[in-house]
Structures are given as structure tokens and as C-alpha cells.
XYZ file of C-alpha atoms in Angstrom:
369
model
C 1.161 5.379 1.461
C 0.422 3.173 -1.532
C -3.294 2.959 -2.329
C -5.171 -0.174 -3.373
C -5.128 -3.875 -2.476
C -4.853 -7.279 -4.140
C -7.672 -7.977 -6.612
C -8.776 -10.758 -8.948
C -7.792 -8.619 -11.920
C -4.442 -7.607 -10.424
C -3.373 -11.093 -9.370
C -4.462 -12.462 -12.764
C -2.309 -9.821 -14.433
C 0.548 -10.876 -12.157
C 0.141 -14.535 -13.117
C 0.104 -13.603 -16.796
C 3.575 -12.033 -16.447
C 5.001 -15.533 -15.841
C 4.305 -17.551 -18.963
C 6.979 -20.052 -17.888
C 5.384 -20.762 -14.513
C 4.153 -24.310 -13.941
C 0.379 -24.728 -14.380
C -0.264 -25.327 -10.661
C 2.064 -22.666 -9.278
C -0.760 -20.143 -8.994
C -3.817 -21.194 -6.983
C -7.256 -19.626 -7.075
C -8.300 -18.861 -3.483
C -10.542 -16.125 -2.057
C -10.989 -14.757 -5.615
C -7.245 -14.140 -5.883
C -4.479 -15.960 -7.718
C -1.899 -16.822 -5.067
C 1.625 -18.112 -5.687
C 2.372 -21.559 -4.239
C 5.499 -20.104 -2.599
C 5.520 -16.945 -0.487
C 8.417 -14.989 0.986
C 8.707 -14.795 4.767
C 10.705 -12.210 6.703
C 11.105 -13.636 10.208
C 14.819 -14.362 10.623
C 17.865 -12.114 10.494
C 19.787 -9.539 12.475
C 18.236 -6.106 13.136
C 20.854 -4.233 11.119
C 21.077 -2.240 7.904
C 22.868 -5.007 5.987
C 20.003 -7.420 6.622
C 17.519 -4.652 5.780
C 19.177 -4.160 2.406
C 19.346 -7.904 1.755
C 15.633 -8.321 2.536
C 14.606 -5.438 0.297
C 16.569 -6.939 -2.594
C 15.258 -10.448 -1.872
C 11.624 -9.280 -1.784
C 12.018 -7.415 -5.086
C 13.701 -10.429 -6.699
C 11.015 -12.794 -5.398
C 8.294 -10.539 -6.823
C 10.125 -10.503 -10.169
C 10.320 -14.315 -10.064
C 6.675 -15.291 -9.547
C 5.964 -14.775 -5.822
C 3.064 -12.473 -4.934
C 2.559 -13.446 -1.267
C 4.717 -11.367 1.090
C 4.465 -12.207 4.797
C 5.643 -10.447 7.946
C 4.646 -9.549 11.515
C 4.994 -6.426 13.633
C 7.578 -8.066 15.891
C 9.759 -9.565 13.128
C 13.173 -7.965 13.527
C 11.633 -5.234 15.705
C 9.371 -3.851 12.913
C 12.269 -3.674 10.460
C 10.952 -6.488 8.249
C 7.646 -4.675 7.710
C 9.581 -1.532 6.778
C 11.739 -3.527 4.341
C 8.565 -4.775 2.642
C 7.317 -1.180 2.405
C 10.568 -0.084 0.744
C 10.537 -3.061 -1.650
C 6.905 -2.453 -2.572
C 7.641 1.168 -3.408
C 10.473 0.019 -5.699
C 8.198 -2.523 -7.394
C 5.326 -0.076 -7.924
C 7.240 3.145 -8.626
C 10.244 1.849 -10.579
C 9.617 -1.662 -11.910
C 6.177 -1.502 -13.516
C 4.188 -3.568 -11.026
C 0.891 -2.505 -9.442
C -0.232 -2.694 -5.823
C -3.201 -4.902 -6.814
C -0.858 -7.733 -7.893
C 0.507 -8.433 -4.383
C -0.995 -9.961 -1.255
C 0.627 -8.184 1.695
C 0.240 -10.106 4.966
C 1.230 -9.217 8.514
C 0.349 -10.087 12.099
C -0.331 -8.435 15.432
C -0.296 -9.798 18.964
C 3.233 -9.689 20.311
C 4.512 -6.401 21.694
C 7.085 -5.231 19.140
C 10.150 -3.194 19.928
C 11.102 -0.394 17.557
C 14.202 -1.146 15.500
C 16.218 -2.637 18.374
C 15.594 -4.018 21.882
C 15.197 -1.268 24.514
C 17.448 -1.218 27.585
C 14.418 -0.977 29.881
C 11.687 -3.254 28.528
C 9.061 -2.389 31.126
C 9.739 1.315 30.661
C 9.361 0.949 26.894
C 6.040 -0.896 27.283
C 4.793 1.730 29.715
C 5.741 4.684 27.481
C 4.645 3.065 24.205
C 1.439 1.273 25.192
C 0.281 1.969 28.768
C 0.590 5.757 29.085
C -1.030 6.476 25.663
C -3.937 4.187 26.667
C -3.271 1.523 24.029
C -3.129 -1.305 26.610
C -3.004 -1.779 30.368
C -0.472 -4.080 31.986
C -3.492 -6.296 32.832
C -4.210 -6.682 29.096
C -0.715 -8.015 28.395
C -0.491 -11.770 28.870
C 2.789 -13.400 29.817
C 4.555 -10.057 29.539
C 4.505 -10.097 25.734
C 1.097 -10.762 24.138
C -2.033 -8.668 23.749
C -5.080 -8.919 21.485
C -7.530 -6.355 22.837
C -9.375 -4.265 20.222
C -7.501 -1.067 21.140
C -4.147 -2.828 20.937
C -4.896 -4.510 17.592
C -6.096 -1.165 16.222
C -2.831 0.460 17.248
C -0.798 -2.366 15.731
C -2.770 -2.490 12.485
C -2.298 1.232 11.929
C 1.396 0.987 12.796
C 1.816 -1.904 10.351
C 0.077 0.032 7.586
C 2.561 2.864 8.124
C 5.534 0.470 8.226
C 4.377 -1.309 5.054
C 3.530 1.997 3.335
C 0.087 0.695 2.345
C -3.353 2.151 2.932
C -4.853 -1.332 3.054
C -3.366 -4.614 4.324
C -4.644 -7.615 2.354
C -4.397 -10.124 5.185
C -4.004 -9.437 8.905
C -3.451 -12.298 11.322
C -3.955 -12.428 15.067
C -0.489 -13.739 15.955
C -0.185 -16.908 18.063
C -3.362 -16.360 20.095
C -2.640 -19.634 21.929
C -0.046 -17.619 23.890
C -2.993 -16.519 26.038
C -4.381 -19.963 26.850
C -1.969 -20.768 29.683
C -3.167 -17.638 31.503
C -6.936 -17.379 30.924
C -9.907 -19.748 30.679
C -11.081 -21.182 27.370
C -14.335 -19.191 27.660
C -12.408 -15.957 28.211
C -10.098 -16.827 25.310
C -12.959 -17.135 22.821
C -14.546 -13.969 24.235
C -11.291 -12.102 23.559
C -11.080 -13.600 20.095
C -14.641 -12.441 19.352
C -13.716 -8.884 20.371
C -10.615 -9.090 18.169
C -12.709 -10.271 15.203
C -15.185 -7.424 15.780
C -12.320 -4.913 15.690
C -10.922 -6.455 12.494
C -14.361 -6.457 10.831
C -14.748 -2.741 11.591
C -11.369 -2.178 9.913
C -12.581 -4.077 6.865
C -15.492 -1.644 6.663
C -13.158 1.369 6.778
C -10.859 -0.094 4.128
C -7.800 -0.677 6.341
C -7.723 -4.416 5.672
C -9.372 -6.917 3.328
C -9.263 -10.259 5.162
C -8.008 -11.617 8.467
C -7.026 -14.865 10.085
C -5.070 -16.487 12.867
C -1.406 -17.427 12.605
C -0.510 -20.089 15.148
C 2.409 -22.219 16.221
C 0.764 -24.955 18.324
C -2.941 -24.157 18.220
C -3.979 -26.203 15.183
C -1.462 -29.049 15.421
C -2.102 -30.472 18.877
C -4.776 -32.994 19.954
C -8.225 -31.570 20.672
C -7.845 -32.162 24.417
C -4.609 -30.137 24.670
C -4.617 -26.954 26.732
C -3.439 -24.824 23.780
C -5.766 -26.358 21.159
C -7.723 -24.095 18.796
C -11.028 -25.162 17.272
C -11.195 -23.779 13.749
C -14.903 -24.649 13.620
C -15.544 -22.481 16.656
C -13.462 -19.600 15.288
C -15.380 -19.684 12.004
C -18.658 -19.758 13.933
C -17.595 -16.643 15.882
C -16.736 -14.861 12.624
C -20.172 -15.750 11.202
C -21.889 -14.497 14.374
C -19.914 -11.225 14.184
C -20.300 -10.496 10.464
C -22.539 -13.066 8.757
C -21.570 -15.252 5.811
C -19.526 -12.435 4.243
C -17.112 -12.337 7.208
C -13.409 -11.737 6.574
C -11.972 -14.700 8.532
C -10.499 -16.429 5.486
C -6.973 -17.610 6.320
C -5.029 -19.659 8.806
C -1.255 -19.921 8.982
C 0.481 -22.777 10.779
C 3.822 -24.588 10.722
C 3.917 -27.472 8.284
C 6.969 -29.264 6.927
C 8.582 -32.681 6.606
C 9.251 -32.763 10.362
C 5.892 -31.281 11.438
C 3.148 -32.858 9.301
C 0.339 -32.651 11.903
C -1.818 -30.268 9.825
C -2.251 -33.157 7.395
C -1.957 -36.224 9.625
C -3.636 -35.304 12.928
C -7.429 -35.662 12.869
C -8.129 -33.100 15.564
C -11.226 -31.493 14.031
C -14.700 -32.685 13.141
C -16.692 -32.198 9.951
C -20.277 -33.262 10.578
C -19.507 -36.586 12.295
C -16.139 -37.331 10.727
C -12.780 -36.715 12.380
C -10.664 -34.674 9.954
C -7.385 -32.769 9.829
C -7.308 -29.003 10.212
C -6.549 -28.757 6.467
C -9.736 -30.655 5.645
C -11.705 -28.588 8.171
C -10.374 -25.359 6.648
C -11.328 -26.436 3.121
C -14.876 -27.267 4.209
C -15.187 -23.853 5.904
C -13.893 -21.860 2.907
C -10.698 -20.934 4.771
C -7.315 -20.928 3.011
C -4.342 -22.614 4.720
C -0.841 -21.166 4.452
C 2.217 -23.053 5.737
C 4.852 -21.309 7.809
C 8.256 -22.791 8.658
C 8.333 -24.724 5.369
C 12.067 -25.335 5.905
C 11.876 -25.235 9.741
C 14.602 -22.555 9.679
C 16.709 -24.752 7.423
C 16.576 -27.848 9.609
C 14.544 -29.953 7.141
C 16.657 -28.853 4.182
C 19.695 -30.989 4.958
C 20.381 -34.668 4.402
C 16.979 -35.833 3.163
C 16.670 -39.572 2.422
C 16.943 -40.572 -1.235
C 13.444 -42.090 -1.129
C 11.959 -38.715 -0.168
C 14.025 -36.866 -2.760
C 13.039 -39.209 -5.583
C 9.358 -39.225 -4.558
C 9.338 -35.423 -4.784
C 11.001 -35.237 -8.199
C 14.768 -35.576 -7.572
C 15.255 -31.822 -7.369
C 18.735 -30.237 -7.242
C 18.645 -29.274 -3.528
C 17.187 -30.513 -0.267
C 15.711 -27.049 0.294
C 13.775 -27.283 -2.983
C 12.662 -30.800 -2.039
C 11.372 -29.639 1.348
C 9.467 -26.737 -0.263
C 8.087 -29.091 -2.913
C 6.700 -31.337 -0.151
C 4.819 -28.430 1.423
C 3.432 -26.870 -1.777
C 2.352 -30.321 -3.044
C 0.304 -31.076 0.076
C -3.437 -31.125 -0.681
C -5.033 -28.303 1.294
C -1.938 -26.088 1.527
C -2.204 -23.088 -0.804
C 1.130 -21.393 -0.149
C 4.427 -22.504 1.379
C 6.095 -19.577 3.125
C 9.882 -19.611 2.902
C 12.104 -17.148 4.719
C 14.470 -15.713 2.122
C 16.755 -12.892 3.185
C 19.158 -12.923 0.240
C 18.849 -13.047 -3.533
C 20.890 -16.264 -3.849
C 18.309 -18.198 -1.809
C 15.533 -16.573 -3.821
C 17.125 -17.593 -7.121
C 17.632 -21.201 -6.044
C 14.316 -21.749 -4.263
C 12.260 -20.078 -6.980
C 13.475 -22.430 -9.666
C 10.402 -24.283 -8.359
C 8.098 -21.692 -9.940
C 8.664 -23.462 -13.259
C 8.267 -26.966 -11.795
C 4.827 -28.370 -11.065
C 4.064 -29.667 -7.571
C 3.797 -33.461 -7.488
C 0.365 -34.988 -8.106
C -1.953 -35.991 -5.260
C -1.329 -39.612 -6.096
C 2.464 -39.221 -5.925
C 2.114 -37.235 -2.720
C -0.007 -39.829 -0.951
C 2.291 -42.592 -2.141
C 5.103 -40.759 -0.359
C 2.993 -40.416 2.787
C 2.124 -44.129 2.660
C -1.657 -43.825 2.607
C -4.478 -43.020 0.252
C -7.188 -40.412 0.557
């Protein structure tokens, strides 16, 4: 297990390795310097070829100016977390990097298989979670999601082992809105409070540094939707659990050219004003990270010339789509799934190109802030 965690000093040292990086590629958030592009590890087959490709891609990304590495327990049946662990060992043991330069992020909530899908899913769940007392069938919502304290503890410790780290920098409760179709809103926030209490106790014991929620729908639907999440209420729960020094410091949500709701939908309030979730997060001291920056490649094909020119006439549509996300005011990091070194090399040409200015960005969006 690799000791340590991301620090101000470590992430500053990381930034200083990249003299050619654009001035606004690294962003100062939560007393860390975070790269404006992060590597995601969601897609890909659960096989050894993809494992090898991911390990190489993660190492290359880290050598190219990316210090945010994102995964989840269920990505490729825990294999993606293990690929990050192998890559991190290479970076720290062989390539002269230090653990404190990287922000390692993962998520817990979905029941993960181990390496490959089991033949008997119910039997696997019973043997892995129910019999050892990790979770009852009653705790598992919709057959696939659980966020009880005992379950999150089990998953956090498993992820630490997979990632080969003593301490995870950022741990997300994964798609908590999965529970909302099955339980009341009051019960949902009660469960979230218990989850936050469990994560705070892990902060105290040094198993994680910060936590958050990673959602698909929760933050980008109208406030009267059944799967809506109130960031204000979540932050209030964190303050009630742990005071002003609480660890609830990040949200992750899909944001891209086809899904701009984080910016455009005013589904939160700040004092009396209606604001977007990005504005609400900024006012609460919470950092926003974008997932699905390329929407699995679907927004990286055939972009209109007007969009391409507004975002700097970059060589590829994929770069243009990433540039849109990382240039959005309120988004700190655009996560991009990159499972081979060719994609890494092309996408990370952006490290040396500044995001577009706020003014240029809002001109593209057709309104002023």
C-alpha cells in the first residue's frame, strides 16, 4: 500500500514539472492544484488487454500534466481501480513521481462484481455481502445499490486495496439518486446523513481526505423532479455532521455540449436568487467536476463550424468538446475516459492550450453573466 495523499506542496511540485502547461490548466481548489483535465476509467472490456492499455494510458496521462485520476468500484468489475493501483506504483516506484502529487478519486454505491460477471448474481451477492454481514437484501435498493455505513466501509476498504493506497483523496457516494424511486425523500436524506457520518469517521482515521456525491440525474433535473438532489441540503447535512471543517467538498455530474444543464438550469437557490448547481457549489465552497465530457464519444463528432471556431479551431472535435467543458466557469476538471495512449496524446495537447476566456465562452452560449 502506498502511503500519503495529495497535498498543496505535492500538487504544486506536480504543476512545476510542466513549464509548458497553459496558465489556466491547473486550478487552485481545496488547497490543491488540480489539472483541468482528468482521466476517467469507466469504459472498456473486462480483459487483460484493456487492463494493460489503461495502465499505460494512466501513466502517460500523469506524464503529460493530468493529476486527477477517477474510477469507481464497479467500473469494469473492479479492474479499473486495480489498473490505477498498478499505474500508481509504476509512477511512484519507477518514474520519479510522489504519491502527494496525485488526486485519486473513486466511488461506492453500486454492488461491484469481482473481475467478471458471476453466473449466479444473487448467489454472489449473498456470499459476498449478505452472509459476511456487510449488507442485508433489504439494504440493497433496486437490486444493485446500497449506501449504508457498513456497506460503504466495506467498499472504501476494498477500493483502498484495489488502488494500493492507504488513503483515498476523494470518495464519492455513487449515484445516490438510484435510491429515490424506492424510498421517501426524508428517508433518502437520513441515509445520506448516515453515509456522511461514516465517511467523516474515515477521514478521522486517515482512510480518506474528502468526499462528495457523483450523480447522473440528481443535479441536472428541475427542483420538482422525483430524482432531484438539493446541494444546499447536502451541504447543510455535512455541516451538521462535522461542522465547518466537514469533508463534503466535491460533486461530480455529467456536463458536455449535449448536456449543459449544470450551467443553464437554475434549479438551486442562493439566498433569494435562482442559480445553477455550479453557482450553488461555488457559493458553498464545493468543487464541481464534469463527467461524460465527451458523452462516450457522441459529442466528439461532426461539431458545427461555429462551435469549433468559438472554442479556438482546435485540430479535433474531441479536443473541442473537452475545451468547452474545461472552459465553463464553475467546472474545475473535465473527466475524459482514455483507455489508450493515442487518445491520451491527442486529447492532452490541450494541456498547453489555455481554456477560452469567460467572455468568449458566454458569447458561444449566447448570453452574458
